[in-house]
Short mmCIF file of C-alpha atoms in Angstrom, two decimals:
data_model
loop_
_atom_site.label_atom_id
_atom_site.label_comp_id
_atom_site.label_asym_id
_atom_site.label_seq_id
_atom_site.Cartn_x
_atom_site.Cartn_y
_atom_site.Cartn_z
CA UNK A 611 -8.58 -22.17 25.82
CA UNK A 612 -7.42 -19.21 23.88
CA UNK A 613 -3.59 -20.82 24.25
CA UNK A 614 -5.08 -23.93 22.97
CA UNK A 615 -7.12 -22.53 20.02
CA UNK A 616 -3.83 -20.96 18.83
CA UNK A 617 -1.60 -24.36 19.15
CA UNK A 618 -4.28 -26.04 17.07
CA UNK A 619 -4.50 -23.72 14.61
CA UNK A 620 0.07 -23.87 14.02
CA UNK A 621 -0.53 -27.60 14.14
CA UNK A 622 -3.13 -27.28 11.05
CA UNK A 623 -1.22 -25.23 9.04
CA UNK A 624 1.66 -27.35 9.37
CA UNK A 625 0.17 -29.94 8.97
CA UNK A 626 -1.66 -28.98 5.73
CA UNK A 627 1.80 -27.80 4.40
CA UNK A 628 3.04 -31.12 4.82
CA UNK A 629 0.74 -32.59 2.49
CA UNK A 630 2.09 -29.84 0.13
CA UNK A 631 5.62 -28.95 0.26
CA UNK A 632 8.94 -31.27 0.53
CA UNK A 633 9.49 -32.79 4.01
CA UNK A 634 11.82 -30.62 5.95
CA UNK A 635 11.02 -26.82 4.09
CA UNK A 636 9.89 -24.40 6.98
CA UNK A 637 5.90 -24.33 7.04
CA UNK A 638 4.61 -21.76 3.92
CA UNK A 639 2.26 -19.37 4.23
CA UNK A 640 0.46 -16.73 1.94
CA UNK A 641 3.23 -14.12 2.28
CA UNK A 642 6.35 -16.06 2.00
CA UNK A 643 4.94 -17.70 -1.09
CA UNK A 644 4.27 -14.39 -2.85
CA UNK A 645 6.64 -12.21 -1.47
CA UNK A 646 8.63 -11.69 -4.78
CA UNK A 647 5.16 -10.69 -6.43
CA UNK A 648 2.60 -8.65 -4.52
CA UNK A 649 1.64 -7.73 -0.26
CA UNK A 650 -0.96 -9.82 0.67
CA UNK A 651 -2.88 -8.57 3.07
CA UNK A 652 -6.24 -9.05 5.42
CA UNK A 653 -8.87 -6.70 7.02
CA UNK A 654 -8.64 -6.31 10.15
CA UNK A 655 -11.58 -6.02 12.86
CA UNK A 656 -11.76 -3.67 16.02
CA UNK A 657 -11.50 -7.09 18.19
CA UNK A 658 -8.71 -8.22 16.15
CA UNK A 659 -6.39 -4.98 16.34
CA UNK A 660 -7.09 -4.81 19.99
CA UNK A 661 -5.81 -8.95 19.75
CA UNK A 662 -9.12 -10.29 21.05
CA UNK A 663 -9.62 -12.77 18.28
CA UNK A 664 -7.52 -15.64 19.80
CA UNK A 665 -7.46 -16.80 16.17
CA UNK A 666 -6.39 -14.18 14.04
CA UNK A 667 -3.61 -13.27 16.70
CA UNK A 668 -1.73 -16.21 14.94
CA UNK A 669 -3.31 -15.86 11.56
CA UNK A 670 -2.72 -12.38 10.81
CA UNK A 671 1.65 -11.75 11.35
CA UNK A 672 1.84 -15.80 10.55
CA UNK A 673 0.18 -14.89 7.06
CA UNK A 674 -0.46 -11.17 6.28
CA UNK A 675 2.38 -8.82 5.62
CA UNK A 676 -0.16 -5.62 4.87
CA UNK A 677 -3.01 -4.65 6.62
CA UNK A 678 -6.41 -2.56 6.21
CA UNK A 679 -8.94 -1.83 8.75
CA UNK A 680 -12.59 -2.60 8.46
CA UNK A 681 -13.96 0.62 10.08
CA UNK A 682 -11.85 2.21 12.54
CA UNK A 683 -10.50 4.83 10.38
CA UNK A 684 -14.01 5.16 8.62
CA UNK A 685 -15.35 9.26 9.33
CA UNK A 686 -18.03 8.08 11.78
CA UNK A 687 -15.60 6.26 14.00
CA UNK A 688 -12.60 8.38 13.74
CA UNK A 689 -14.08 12.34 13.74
CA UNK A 690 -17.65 12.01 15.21
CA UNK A 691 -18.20 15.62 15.82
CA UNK A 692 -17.01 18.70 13.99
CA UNK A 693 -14.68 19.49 16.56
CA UNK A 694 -13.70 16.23 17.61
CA UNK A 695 -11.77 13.33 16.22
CA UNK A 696 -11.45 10.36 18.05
CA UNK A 697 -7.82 8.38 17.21
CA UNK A 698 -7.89 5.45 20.01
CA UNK A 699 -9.07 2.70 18.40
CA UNK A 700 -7.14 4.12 14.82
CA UNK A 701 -3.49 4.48 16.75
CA UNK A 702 -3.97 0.76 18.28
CA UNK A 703 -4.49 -0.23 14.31
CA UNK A 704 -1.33 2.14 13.16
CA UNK A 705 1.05 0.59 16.17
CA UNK A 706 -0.55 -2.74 15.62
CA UNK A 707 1.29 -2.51 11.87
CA UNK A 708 3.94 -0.98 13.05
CA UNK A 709 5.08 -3.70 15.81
CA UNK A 710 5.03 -6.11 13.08
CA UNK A 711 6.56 -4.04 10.45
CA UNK A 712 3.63 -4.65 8.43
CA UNK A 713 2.16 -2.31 5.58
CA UNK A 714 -0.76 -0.30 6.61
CA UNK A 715 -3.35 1.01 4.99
CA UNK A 716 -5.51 3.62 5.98
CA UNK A 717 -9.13 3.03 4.61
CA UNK A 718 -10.37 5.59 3.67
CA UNK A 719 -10.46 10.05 3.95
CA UNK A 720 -13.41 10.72 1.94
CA UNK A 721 -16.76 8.29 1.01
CA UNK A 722 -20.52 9.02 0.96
CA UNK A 723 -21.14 5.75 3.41
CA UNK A 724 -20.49 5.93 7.17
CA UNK A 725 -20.56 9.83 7.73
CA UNK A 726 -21.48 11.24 11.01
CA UNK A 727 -24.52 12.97 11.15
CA UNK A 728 -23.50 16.60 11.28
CA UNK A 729 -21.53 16.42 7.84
CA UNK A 730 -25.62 15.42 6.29
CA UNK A 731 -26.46 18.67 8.61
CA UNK A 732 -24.07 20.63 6.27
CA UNK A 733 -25.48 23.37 4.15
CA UNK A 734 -23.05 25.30 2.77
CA UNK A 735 -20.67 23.80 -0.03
CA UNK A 736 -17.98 26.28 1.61
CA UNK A 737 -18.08 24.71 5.21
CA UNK A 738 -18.81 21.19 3.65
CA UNK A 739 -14.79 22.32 1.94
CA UNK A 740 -13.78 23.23 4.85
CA UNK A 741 -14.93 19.94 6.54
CA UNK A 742 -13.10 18.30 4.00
CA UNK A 743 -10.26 20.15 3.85
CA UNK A 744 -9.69 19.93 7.75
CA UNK A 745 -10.91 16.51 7.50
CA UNK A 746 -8.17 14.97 4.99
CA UNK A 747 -5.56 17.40 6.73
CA UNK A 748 -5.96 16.65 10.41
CA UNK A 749 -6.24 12.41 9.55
CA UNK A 750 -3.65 12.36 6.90
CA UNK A 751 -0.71 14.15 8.74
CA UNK A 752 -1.11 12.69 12.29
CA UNK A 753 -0.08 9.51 10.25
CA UNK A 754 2.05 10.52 7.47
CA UNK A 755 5.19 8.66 7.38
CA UNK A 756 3.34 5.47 9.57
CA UNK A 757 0.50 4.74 7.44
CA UNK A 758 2.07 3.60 3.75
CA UNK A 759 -1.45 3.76 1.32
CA UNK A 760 -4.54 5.45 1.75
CA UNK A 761 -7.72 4.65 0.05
CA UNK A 762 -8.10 8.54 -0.51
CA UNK A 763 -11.62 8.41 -2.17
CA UNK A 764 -13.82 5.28 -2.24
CA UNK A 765 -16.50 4.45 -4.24
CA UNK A 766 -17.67 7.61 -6.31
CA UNK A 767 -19.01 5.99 -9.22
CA UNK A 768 -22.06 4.35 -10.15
CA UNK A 769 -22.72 1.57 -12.12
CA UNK A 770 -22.63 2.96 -15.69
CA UNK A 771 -19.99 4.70 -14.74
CA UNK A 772 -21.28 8.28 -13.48
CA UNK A 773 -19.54 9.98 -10.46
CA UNK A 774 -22.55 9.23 -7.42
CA UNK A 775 -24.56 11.72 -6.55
CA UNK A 776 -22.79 11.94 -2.77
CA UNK A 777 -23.38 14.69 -0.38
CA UNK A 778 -19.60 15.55 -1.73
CA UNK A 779 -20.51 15.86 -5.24
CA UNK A 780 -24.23 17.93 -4.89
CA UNK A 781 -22.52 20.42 -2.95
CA UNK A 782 -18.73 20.75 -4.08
CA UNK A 783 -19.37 19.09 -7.80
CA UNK A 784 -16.79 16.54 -9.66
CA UNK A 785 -13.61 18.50 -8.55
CA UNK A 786 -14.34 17.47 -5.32
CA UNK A 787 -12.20 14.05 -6.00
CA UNK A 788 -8.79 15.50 -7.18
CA UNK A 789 -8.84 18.32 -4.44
CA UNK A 790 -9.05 15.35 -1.99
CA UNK A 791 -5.82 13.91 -3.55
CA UNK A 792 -4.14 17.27 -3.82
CA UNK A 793 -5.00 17.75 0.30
CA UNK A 794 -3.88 14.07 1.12
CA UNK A 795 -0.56 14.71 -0.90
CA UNK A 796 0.20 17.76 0.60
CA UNK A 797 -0.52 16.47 4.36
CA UNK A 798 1.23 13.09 3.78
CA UNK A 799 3.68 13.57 0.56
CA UNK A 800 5.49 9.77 1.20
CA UNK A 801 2.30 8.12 1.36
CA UNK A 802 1.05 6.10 -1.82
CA UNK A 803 -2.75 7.39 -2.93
CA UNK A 804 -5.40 5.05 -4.34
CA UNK A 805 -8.49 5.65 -5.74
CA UNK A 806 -11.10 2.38 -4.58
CA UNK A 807 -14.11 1.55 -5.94
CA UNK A 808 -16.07 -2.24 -6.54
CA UNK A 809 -17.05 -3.59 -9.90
CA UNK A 810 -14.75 -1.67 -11.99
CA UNK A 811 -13.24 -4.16 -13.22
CA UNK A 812 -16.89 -4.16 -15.40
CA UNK A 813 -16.88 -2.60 -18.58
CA UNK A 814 -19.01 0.49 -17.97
CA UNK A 815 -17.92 0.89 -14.62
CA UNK A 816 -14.71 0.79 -15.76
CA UNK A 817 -14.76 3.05 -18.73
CA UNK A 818 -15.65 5.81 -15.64
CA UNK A 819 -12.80 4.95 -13.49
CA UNK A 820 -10.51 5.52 -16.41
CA UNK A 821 -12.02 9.14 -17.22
CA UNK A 822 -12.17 9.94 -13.75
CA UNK A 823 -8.37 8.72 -13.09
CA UNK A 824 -7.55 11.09 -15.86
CA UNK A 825 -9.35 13.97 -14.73
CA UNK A 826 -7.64 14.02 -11.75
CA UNK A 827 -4.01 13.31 -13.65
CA UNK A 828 -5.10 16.44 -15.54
CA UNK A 829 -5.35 18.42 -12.73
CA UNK A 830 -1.94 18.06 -11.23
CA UNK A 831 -2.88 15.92 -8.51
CA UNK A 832 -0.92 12.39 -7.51
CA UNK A 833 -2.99 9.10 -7.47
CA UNK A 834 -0.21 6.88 -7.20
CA UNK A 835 -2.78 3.23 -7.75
CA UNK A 836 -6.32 2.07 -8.03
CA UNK A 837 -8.11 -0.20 -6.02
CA UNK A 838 -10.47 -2.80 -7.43
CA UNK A 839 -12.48 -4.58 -4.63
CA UNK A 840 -13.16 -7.79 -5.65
CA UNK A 841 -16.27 -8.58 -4.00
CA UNK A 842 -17.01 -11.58 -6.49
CA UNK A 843 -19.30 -14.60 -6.37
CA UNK A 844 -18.80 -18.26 -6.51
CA UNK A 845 -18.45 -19.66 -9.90
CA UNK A 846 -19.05 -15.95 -11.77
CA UNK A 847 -15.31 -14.30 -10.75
CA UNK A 848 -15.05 -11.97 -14.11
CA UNK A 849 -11.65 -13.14 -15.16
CA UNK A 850 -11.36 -11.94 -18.68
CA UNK A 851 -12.60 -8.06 -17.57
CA UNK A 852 -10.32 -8.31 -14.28
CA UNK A 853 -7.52 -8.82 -16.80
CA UNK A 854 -8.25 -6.04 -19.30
CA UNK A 855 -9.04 -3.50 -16.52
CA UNK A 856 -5.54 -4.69 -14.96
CA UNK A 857 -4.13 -3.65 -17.95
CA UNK A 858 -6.17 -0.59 -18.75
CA UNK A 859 -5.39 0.82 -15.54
CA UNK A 860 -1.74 0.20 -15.77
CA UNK A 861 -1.26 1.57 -18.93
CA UNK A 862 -2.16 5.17 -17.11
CA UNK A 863 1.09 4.37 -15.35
CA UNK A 864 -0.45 3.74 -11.63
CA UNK A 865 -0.50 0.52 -10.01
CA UNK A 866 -3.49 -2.25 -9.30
CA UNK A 867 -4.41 -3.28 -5.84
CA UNK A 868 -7.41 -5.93 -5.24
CA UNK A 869 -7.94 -4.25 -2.19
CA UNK A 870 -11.05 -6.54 -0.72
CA UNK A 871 -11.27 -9.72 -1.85
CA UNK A 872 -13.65 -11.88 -1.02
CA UNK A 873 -15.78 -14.69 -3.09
CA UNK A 874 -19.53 -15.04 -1.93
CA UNK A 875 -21.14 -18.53 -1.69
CA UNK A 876 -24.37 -17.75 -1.38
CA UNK A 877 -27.57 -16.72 -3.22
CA UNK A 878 -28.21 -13.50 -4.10
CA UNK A 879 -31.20 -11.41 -3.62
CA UNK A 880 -32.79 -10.36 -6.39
CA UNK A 881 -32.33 -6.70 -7.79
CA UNK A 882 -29.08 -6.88 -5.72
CA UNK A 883 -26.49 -4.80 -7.28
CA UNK A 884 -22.81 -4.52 -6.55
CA UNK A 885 -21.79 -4.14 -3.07
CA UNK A 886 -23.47 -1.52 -2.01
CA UNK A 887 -23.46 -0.97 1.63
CA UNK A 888 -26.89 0.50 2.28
CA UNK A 889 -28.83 -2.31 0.22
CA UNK A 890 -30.45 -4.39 2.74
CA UNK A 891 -33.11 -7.55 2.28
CA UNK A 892 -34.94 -9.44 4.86
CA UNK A 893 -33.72 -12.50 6.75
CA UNK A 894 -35.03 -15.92 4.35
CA UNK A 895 -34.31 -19.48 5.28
CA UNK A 896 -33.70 -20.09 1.93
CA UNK A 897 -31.22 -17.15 1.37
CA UNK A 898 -29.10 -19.15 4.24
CA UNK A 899 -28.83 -22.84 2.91
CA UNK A 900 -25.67 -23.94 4.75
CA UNK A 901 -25.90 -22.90 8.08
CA UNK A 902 -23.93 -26.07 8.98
CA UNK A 903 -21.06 -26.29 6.71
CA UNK A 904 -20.15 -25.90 2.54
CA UNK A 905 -20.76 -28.66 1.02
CA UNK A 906 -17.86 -30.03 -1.00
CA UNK A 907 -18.81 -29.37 -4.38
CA UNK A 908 -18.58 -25.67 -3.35
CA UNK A 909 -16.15 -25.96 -1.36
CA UNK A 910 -13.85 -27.26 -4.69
CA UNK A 911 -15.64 -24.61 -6.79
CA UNK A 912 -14.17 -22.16 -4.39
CA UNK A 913 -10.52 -23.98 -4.36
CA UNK A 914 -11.04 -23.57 -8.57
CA UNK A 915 -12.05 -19.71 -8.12
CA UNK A 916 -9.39 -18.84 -6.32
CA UNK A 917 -6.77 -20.28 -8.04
CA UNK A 918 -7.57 -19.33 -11.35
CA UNK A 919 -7.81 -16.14 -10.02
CA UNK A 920 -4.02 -16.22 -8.20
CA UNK A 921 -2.89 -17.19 -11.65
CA UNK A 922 -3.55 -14.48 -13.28
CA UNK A 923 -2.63 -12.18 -10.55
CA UNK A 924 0.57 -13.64 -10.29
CA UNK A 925 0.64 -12.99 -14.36
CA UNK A 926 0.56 -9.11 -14.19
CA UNK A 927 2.58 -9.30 -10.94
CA UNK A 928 4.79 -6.42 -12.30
CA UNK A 929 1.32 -4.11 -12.27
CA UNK A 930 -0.31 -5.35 -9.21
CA UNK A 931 1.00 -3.99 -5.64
CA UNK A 932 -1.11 -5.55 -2.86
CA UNK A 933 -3.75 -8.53 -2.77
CA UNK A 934 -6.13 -8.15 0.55
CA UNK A 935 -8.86 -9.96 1.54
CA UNK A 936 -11.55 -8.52 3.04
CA UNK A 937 -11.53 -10.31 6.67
CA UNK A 938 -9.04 -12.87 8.08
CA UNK A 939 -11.36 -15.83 8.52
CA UNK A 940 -14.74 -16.87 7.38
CA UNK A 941 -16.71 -15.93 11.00
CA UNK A 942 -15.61 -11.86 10.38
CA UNK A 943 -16.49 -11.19 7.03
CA UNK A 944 -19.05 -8.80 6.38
CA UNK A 945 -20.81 -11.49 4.44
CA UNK A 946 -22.44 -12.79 7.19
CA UNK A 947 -24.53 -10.15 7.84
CA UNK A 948 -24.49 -8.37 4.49
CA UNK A 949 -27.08 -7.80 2.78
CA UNK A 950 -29.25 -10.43 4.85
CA UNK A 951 -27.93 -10.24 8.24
CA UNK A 952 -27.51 -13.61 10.13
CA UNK A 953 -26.57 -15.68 7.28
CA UNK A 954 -22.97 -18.56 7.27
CA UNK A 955 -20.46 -17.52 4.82
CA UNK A 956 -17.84 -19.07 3.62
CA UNK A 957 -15.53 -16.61 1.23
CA UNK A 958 -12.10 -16.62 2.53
CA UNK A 959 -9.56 -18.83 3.13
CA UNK A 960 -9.36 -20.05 6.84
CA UNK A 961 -12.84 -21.21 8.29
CA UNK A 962 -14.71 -20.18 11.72
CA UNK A 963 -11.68 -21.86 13.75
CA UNK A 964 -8.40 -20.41 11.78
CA UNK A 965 -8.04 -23.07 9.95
CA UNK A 966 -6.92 -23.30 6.56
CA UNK A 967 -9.92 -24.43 3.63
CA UNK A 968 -9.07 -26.10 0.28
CA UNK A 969 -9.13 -22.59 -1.31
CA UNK A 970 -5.65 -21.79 0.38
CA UNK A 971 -3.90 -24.72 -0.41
CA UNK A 972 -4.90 -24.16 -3.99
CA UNK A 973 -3.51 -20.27 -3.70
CA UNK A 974 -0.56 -21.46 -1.60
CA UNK A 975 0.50 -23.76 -4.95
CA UNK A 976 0.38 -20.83 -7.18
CA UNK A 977 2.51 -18.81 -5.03
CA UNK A 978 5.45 -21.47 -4.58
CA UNK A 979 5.59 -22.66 -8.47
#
């Protein structure tokens, strides 16, 4: 069945590409058509490093020439215990890339979500440095010279702007973000640095990540590129600010990554903000209104979303590095459990079966004009 699943899904795609490309060009596919502007790249699950997706086994080297992982390299998975790091399930992800000669990016050394418990157990700002310190040091030099990028600090700022209030910050204070670039430079000096963050791409939000970005310029460290996350939502994708923060954050001479994209179809709680991991809501019928299948008004509003937004991407080319979606197809993302678990989503660009929606015929275009 697995065999099967996969033959299908080559016979879609070339299929689809038929329909839009001259008769006798080699099938496209999202890396081929933008390979003389940006990586695109996908998220990738434990089941789908260890190739247990039958799906994204074709999807993801077919498609994808970058990858990140979903949680693998995330503290809680990969150094559980003080004095223990566990790298199985992060060296299946590294050689994964690495067979395929694919560019991998390790997500992420230091963020307030996901911790193990002892680092909360912490009392001391000197041992919580010295967690971080051995942290950043052990994780960044096992991999230097395999993994290319790493998200070095993720999501330190709050809405308005303000650096969180993170275990990190209460006991080390604000310098705790460049001395995690200075330690990730020094234990992997070829490797590119990003800060990541959502929503800053919004005014206020973004106003922050621009002081912050200089603060840790000013202090000698390297950040090499910033991530914006692009967790959007149907018909409200912020064009005009992702533009000016694409060139606001370019013009501090670092590079732009949308580093996980994803467009949500589906109502939002109310008093939801961002994305948030710890915001959760209770499971609503209503909250869930196509459980069956988009129907096709959304399904062209999400066609329309994403290529707009390919178009301008493909505009600042020269400032953007990478372009990754946050999942491969639409039964992994996050979105189906997050922040009302159990819910059908439909953000990305293949569906449940690996097959290619609307939306990536409409992104394929853009790439191949």
């Amino acid at each position: 069945m697995k065999r099967k699943w996969s033959l299908l899904i080559i016979a879609a795609l070339i299929s689809g590409c038929a329909g839009n490309r001259k008769i006798g060009r080699a099938p496209a596919s999202l890396k081929e058509a933008f390979k003389n502007d940006f990586l695109i790249g996908t998220a990738l699950s434990a089941g789908q490093i260890g190739e247990r997706d039958a799906g994204a086994r074709v999807l993801v080297p077919q498609q994808f020439n970058a990858i990140t992982p979903e949680n693998v390299m995330k503290c809680e998975a990969i150094h559980p215990q003080w004095n223990r790091y566990d790298y199985k399930l992060a060296d299946e992800y590294v050689n994964y890339g690495s067979r395929r000669q694919m560019f991998i990016v390790g997500h992420t050394l230091i963020w307030h979500s996901q911790l193990p418990g002892f680092v909360h157990r912490i009392k001391s700002p000197d041992s919580l440095r010295l967690f971080m310190q051995q942290h950043i040091h052990t994780i960044a030099s096992r991999y230097a010279g395999r993994v290319n990028s790493w998200d070095v600090v993720n999501e330190a700022l709050n809405e308005d702007g303000t650096l969180r209030r993170s275990v990190f910050f209460e006991k080390l204070g604000p310098s705790y973000i460049a001395e995690a670039f200075k330690l990730a430079a020094e234990a992997a000096p070829g490797t590119l640095l990003y800060y990541n963050d959502y929503n800053i791409e919004q005014p206020a939000k973004r106003r922050g990540a621009i002081e912050l970005i200089r603060k840790i310029q000013a202090s000698g460290a390297r950040i090499d590129g910033v991530g914006i996350q692009g967790h959007w939502h149907l018909g409200q994708v912020p064009f005009r600010d992702l533009e000016q923060s694409i060139a606001d954050f370019s013009a501090l001479g670092i590079k732009v990554a949308i580093t996980e994209l994803d467009i949500n179809v589906l109502p939002r709680p109310k008093n939801m903000s961002g994305a948030e991991v710890s915001q959760k809501f209770a499971s609503d019928p209503e909250m869930n209104p196509y459980p069956n299948g988009l129907p096709a008004a959304l399904e062209e509003q999400l066609a329309k979303d994403y290529e707009q937004l390919f178009k301008i991407l493909v505009k600042y080319k020269q400032q953007i590095s990478r372009v990754t979606f946050w999942g491969v197809h639409d039964g992994q993302s996050w979105l189906n459990n997050w922040p009302i678990p159990g819910r059908t989503n439909y953000p990305l660009l293949f569906d449940r079966q690996g097959r290619p929606k609307p939306a990536y015929y409409r992104v394929l275009a853009v790439g191949e004009k």
